[in-house]
Coordinates of C-alpha atoms and ligand atoms in Angstrom, one line a residue:
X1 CA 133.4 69.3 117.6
X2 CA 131.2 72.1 116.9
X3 CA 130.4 74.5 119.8
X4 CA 126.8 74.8 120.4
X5 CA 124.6 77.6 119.9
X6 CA 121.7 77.5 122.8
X7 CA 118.8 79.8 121.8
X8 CA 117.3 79.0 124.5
X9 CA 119.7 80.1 127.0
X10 CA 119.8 83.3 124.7
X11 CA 116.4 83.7 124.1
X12 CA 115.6 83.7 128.0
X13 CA 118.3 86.4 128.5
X14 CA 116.6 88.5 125.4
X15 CA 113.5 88.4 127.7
X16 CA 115.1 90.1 130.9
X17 CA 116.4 92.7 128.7
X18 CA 112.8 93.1 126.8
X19 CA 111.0 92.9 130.2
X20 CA 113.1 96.2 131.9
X21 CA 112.6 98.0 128.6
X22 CA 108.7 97.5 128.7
X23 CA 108.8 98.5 132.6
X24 CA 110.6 101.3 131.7
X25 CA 108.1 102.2 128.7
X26 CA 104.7 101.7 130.9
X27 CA 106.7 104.1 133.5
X28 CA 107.9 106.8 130.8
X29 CA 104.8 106.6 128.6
X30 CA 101.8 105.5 131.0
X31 CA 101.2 103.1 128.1
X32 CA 101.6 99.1 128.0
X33 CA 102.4 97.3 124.7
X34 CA 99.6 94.9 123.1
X35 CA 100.1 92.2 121.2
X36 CA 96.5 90.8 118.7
X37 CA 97.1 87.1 117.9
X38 CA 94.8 86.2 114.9
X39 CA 94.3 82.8 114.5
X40 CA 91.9 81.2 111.8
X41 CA 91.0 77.8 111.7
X42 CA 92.1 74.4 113.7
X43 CA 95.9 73.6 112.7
X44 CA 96.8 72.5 115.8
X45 CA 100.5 73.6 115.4
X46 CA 99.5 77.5 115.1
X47 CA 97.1 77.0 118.2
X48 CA 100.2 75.8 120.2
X49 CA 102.4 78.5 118.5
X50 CA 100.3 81.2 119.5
X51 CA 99.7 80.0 123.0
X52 CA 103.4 80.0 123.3
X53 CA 103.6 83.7 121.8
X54 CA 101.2 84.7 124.0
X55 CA 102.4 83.4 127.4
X56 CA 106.3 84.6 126.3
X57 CA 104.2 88.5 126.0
X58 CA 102.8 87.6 129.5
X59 CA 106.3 86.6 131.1
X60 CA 107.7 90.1 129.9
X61 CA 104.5 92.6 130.7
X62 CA 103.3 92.5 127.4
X63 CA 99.3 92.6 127.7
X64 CA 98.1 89.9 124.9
X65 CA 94.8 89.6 123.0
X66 CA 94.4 85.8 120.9
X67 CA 91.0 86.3 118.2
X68 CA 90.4 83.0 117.1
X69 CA 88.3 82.9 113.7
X70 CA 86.5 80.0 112.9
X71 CA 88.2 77.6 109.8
X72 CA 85.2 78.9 107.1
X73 CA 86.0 82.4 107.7
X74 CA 86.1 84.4 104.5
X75 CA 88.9 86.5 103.6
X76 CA 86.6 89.5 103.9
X77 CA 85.7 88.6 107.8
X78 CA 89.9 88.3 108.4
X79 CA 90.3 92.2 106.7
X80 CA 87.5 93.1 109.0
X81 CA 89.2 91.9 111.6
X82 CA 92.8 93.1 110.4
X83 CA 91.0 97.1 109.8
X84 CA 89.4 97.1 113.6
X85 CA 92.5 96.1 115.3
X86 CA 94.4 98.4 112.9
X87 CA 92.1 100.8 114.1
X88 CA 92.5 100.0 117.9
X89 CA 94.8 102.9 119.7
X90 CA 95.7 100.2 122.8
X91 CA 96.7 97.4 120.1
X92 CA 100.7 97.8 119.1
X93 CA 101.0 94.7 117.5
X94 CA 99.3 92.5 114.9
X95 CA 100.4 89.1 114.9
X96 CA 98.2 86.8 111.5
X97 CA 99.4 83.6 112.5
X98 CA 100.3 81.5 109.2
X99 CA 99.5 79.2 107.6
X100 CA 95.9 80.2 107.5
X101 CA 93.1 78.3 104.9
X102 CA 93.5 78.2 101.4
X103 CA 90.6 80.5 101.1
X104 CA 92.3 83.4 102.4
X105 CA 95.2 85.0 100.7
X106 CA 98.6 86.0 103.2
X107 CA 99.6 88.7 100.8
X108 CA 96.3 90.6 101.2
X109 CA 96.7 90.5 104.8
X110 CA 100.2 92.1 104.6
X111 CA 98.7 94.3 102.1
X112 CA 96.5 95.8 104.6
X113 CA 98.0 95.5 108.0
X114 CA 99.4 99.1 109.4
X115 CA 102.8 98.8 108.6
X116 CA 103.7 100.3 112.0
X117 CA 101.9 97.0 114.1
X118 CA 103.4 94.7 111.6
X119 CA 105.6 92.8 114.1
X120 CA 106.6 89.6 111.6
X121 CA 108.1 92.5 109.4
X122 CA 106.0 91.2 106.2
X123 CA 104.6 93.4 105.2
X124 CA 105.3 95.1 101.3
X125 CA 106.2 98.6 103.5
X126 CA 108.7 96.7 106.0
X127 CA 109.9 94.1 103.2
X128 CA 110.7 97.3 101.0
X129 CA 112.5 99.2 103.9
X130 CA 114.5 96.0 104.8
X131 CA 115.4 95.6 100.8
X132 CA 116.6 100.0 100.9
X133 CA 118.9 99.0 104.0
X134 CA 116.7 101.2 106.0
X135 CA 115.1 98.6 108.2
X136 CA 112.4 99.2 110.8
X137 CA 110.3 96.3 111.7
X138 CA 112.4 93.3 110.6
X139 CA 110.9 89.6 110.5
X140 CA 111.4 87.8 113.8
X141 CA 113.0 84.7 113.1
X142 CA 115.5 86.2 110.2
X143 CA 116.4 88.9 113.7
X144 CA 117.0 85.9 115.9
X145 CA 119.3 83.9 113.2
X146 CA 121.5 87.3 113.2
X147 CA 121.4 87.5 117.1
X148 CA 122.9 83.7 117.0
X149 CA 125.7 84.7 114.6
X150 CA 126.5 87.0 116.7
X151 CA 127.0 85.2 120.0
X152 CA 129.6 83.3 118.1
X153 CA 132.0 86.7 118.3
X154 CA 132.5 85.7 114.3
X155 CA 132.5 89.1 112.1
X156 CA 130.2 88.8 109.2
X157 CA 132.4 91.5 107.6
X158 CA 133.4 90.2 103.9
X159 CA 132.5 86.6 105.0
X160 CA 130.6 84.3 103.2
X161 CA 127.3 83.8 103.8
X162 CA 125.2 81.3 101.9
X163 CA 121.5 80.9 102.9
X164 CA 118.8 77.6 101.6
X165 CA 115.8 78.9 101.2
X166 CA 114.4 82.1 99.8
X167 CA 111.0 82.1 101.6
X168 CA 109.8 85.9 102.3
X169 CA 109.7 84.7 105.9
X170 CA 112.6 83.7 106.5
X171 CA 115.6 82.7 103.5
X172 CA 115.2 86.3 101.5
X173 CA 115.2 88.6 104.8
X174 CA 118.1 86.8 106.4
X175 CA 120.0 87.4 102.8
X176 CA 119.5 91.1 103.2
X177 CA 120.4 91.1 107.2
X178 CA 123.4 89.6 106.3
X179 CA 124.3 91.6 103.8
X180 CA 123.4 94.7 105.6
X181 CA 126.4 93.0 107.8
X182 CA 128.6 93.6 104.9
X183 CA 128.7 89.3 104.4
X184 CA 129.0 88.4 100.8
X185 CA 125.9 86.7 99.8
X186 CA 124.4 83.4 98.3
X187 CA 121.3 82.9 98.5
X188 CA 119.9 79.5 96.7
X189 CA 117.0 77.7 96.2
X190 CA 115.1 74.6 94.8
X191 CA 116.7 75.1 91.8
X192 CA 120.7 75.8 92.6
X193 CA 122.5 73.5 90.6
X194 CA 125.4 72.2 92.7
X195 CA 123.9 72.9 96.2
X196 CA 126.8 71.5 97.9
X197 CA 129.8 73.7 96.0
X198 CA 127.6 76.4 97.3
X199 CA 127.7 75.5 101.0
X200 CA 131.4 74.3 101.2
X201 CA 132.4 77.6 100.8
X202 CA 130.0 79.1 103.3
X203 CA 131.7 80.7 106.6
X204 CA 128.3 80.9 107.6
X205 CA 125.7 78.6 106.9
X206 CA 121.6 79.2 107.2
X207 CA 119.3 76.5 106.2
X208 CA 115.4 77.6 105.5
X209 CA 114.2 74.7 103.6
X210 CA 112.0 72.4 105.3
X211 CA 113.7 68.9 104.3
X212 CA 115.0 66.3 107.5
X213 CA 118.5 66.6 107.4
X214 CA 119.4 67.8 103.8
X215 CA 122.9 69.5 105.2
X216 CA 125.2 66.4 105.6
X217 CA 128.6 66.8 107.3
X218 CA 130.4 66.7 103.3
X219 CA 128.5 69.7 102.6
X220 CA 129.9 71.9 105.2
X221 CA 132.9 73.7 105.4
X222 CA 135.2 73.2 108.7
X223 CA 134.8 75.9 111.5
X224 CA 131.6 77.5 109.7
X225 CA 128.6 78.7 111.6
X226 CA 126.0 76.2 111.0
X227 CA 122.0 77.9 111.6
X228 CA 119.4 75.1 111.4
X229 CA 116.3 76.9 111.1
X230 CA 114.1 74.1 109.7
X231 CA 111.5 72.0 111.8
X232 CA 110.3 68.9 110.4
X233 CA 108.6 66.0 112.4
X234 CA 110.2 62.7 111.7
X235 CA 108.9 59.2 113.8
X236 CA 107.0 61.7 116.1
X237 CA 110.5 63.9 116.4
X238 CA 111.2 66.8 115.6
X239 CA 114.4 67.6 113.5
X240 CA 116.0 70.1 111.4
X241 CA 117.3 70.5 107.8
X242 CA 120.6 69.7 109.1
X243 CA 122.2 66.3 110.0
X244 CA 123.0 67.4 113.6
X245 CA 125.4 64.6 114.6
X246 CA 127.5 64.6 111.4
X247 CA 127.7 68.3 110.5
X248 CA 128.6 69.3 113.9
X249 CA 131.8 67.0 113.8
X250 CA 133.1 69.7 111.2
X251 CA 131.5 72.9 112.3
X252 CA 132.8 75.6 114.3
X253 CA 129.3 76.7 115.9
X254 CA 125.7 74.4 115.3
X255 CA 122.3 75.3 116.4
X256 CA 120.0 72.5 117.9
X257 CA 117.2 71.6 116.8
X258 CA 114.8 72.2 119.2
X259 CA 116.4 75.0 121.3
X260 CA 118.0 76.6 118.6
X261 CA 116.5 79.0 116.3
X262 CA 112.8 78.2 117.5
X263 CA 113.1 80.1 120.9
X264 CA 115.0 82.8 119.3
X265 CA 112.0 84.0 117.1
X266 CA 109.4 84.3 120.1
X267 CA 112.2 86.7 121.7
X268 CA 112.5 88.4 118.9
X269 CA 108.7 89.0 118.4
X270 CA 108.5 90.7 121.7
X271 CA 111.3 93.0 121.1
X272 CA 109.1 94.1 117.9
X273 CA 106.4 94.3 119.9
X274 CA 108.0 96.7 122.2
X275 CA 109.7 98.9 118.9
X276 CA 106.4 99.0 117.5
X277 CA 104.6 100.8 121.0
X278 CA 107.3 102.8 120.9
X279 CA 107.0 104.0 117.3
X280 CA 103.4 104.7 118.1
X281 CA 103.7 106.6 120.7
X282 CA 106.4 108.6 119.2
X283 CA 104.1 109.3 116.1
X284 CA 101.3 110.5 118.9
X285 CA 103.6 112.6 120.9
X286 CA 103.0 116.1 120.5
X287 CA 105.3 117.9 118.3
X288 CA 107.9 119.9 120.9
Ligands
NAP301 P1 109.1 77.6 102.6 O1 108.3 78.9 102.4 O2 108.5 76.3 102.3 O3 110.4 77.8 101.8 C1 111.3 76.8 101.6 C2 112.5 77.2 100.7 O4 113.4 76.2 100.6 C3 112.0 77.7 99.3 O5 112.7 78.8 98.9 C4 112.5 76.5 98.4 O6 112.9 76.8 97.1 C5 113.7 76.0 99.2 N1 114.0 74.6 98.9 C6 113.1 73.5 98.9 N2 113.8 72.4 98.7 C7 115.1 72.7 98.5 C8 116.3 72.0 98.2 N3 116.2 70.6 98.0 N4 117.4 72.6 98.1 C9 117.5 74.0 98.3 N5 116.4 74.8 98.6 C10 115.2 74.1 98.7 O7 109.6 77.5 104.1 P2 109.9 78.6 105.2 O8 108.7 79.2 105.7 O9 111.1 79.5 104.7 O10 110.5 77.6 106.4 C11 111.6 76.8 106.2 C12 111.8 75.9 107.3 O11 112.0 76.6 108.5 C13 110.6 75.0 107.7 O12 111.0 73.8 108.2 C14 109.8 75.8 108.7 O13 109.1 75.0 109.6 C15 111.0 76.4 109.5 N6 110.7 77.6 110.2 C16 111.2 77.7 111.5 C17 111.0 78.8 112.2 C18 111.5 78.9 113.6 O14 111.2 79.8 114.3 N7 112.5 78.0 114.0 C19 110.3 79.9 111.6 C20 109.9 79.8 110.3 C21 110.1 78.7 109.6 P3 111.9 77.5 96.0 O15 111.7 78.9 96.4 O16 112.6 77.3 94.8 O17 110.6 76.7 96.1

């Protein structure tokens, strides 16, 4: 029986170490980290995610800001929007909540966001500097994954690492964490042929896909390290993209869905938010 990994219990222990750090920072700095929340239209799923953002910030001294746009917003209103706060000295991190409306286009957000207050790493500066091995501010959730791997004591060193999915948000940054780790990567997608050859030989398994329970126990090798980072709503549940009760029969370590990964990415966005105050006041600091 698989041991289980409990983001929750890690994520709350994240947060104590966050919150000193930011007490620290306001005393050394005078200066206390802000967090802009932009949220455009009425999916009722973002509403509750960035209310949950937003109170994590709060329970660690992070000050918080939510601009709620209306669902006909142009993409032109969002840039405005993205350009002021890029513009404001007291705002460290910007935080577009996704999805947004088909009429406004994610990649032009990225595009124009300061790279430096880009706390879901996505933008093309960040993504680049993750793909040189040089990275700064890394995607949350792919940073919260890696945390989990690492509670399990398993070395990544020359391990292999197969990931499902290959989303910018989450599949392709965990591929290049990972391998940054020195793992030997897979990385597949909806068109692998022969998904499960691919996974039986994983030592450590993520799953990024968005399907209810596409990882069955016969696709997973024993003793791996099995990351469900999907979230899918099935009969007013919510499950991952792995079969919980078969697969963790053969694994060595299992994530639950929910409490696994999901906790693990609001820690991880206030530990960017704190890295990216801290890399803006470095750059206003006077030169010694
Ligand atoms: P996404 O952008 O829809 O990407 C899904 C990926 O899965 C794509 O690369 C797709 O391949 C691949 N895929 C689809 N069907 C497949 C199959 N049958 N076999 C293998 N690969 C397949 O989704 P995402 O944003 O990465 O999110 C993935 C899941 O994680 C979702 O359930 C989402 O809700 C969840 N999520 C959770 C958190 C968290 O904090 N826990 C954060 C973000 C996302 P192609 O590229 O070929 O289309």
């Amino acid at each position: 029986m698989a041991h289980l990994l409990d983001g929750q219990h890690l994520a709350a222990r994240v947060e104590q170490e966050v919150r000193e750090r930011v007490e620290a920072f306001v005393r050394a700095r005078g200066v206390t980290p802000c967090l802009a929340a932009i949220l455009v239209g009425n999916n009722p799923a973002s509403a509750v995610y960035v209310r949950n953002k937003t109170r994590a910030a709060g329970r660690v001294g992070i000050r918080s800001e939510t601009f709620h746009l209306p669902e006909e917003s142009t993409q032109a209103e969002v840039l405005e929007l993205v350009e002021r706060l890029n513009a404001r000295r007291d705002v460290h991190g910007i935080l577009p909540q996704m999805p947004m409306p088909p009429q406004i286009d994610p990649e032009a957000i990225f595009e124009r966001l300061d790279p430096r207050k880009d706390v879901d790493g996505l933008s093309p500066y960040n993504a680049g500097r993750l793909a040189l091995g040089r990275p700064q501010l890394v995607p949350c959730t792919p940073l919260g994954i890696l945390a989990l791997i690492r509670q399990t004591g398993v070395s990544l060193v020359g391990k292999h690492a197969v990931v499902l999915g290959r989303s910018s948000l989450v599949g392709k940054p965990t591929a290049l964490l990972l391998l940054g780790e020195h793992a030997t990567v897979t990385l597949c997608h909806s068109r692998t042929e022969n998904l499960a050859e691919h996974t039986r030989r994983a030592d450590v398994l993520v799953v990024a896909v968005g399907r209810p329970r596409l990882v069955t126990a016969e696709m997973v090798k024993p003793g791996a390290v099995v990351i469900d980072v999907g979230i899918n709503r099935v009969d007013g549940r919510l499950v991952g993209d792995v079969d919980f009760e078969s697969v963790r029969e053969v694994a060595g370590w299992i994530t639950p869905v929910p409490g696994g990964v999901g906790p693990m990415t609001i820690a991880m966005l206030l530990q960017n938010t704190l890295q990216a105050a801290q890399i803006q006041v470095a750059a206003d600091a006077p030169v010694p």
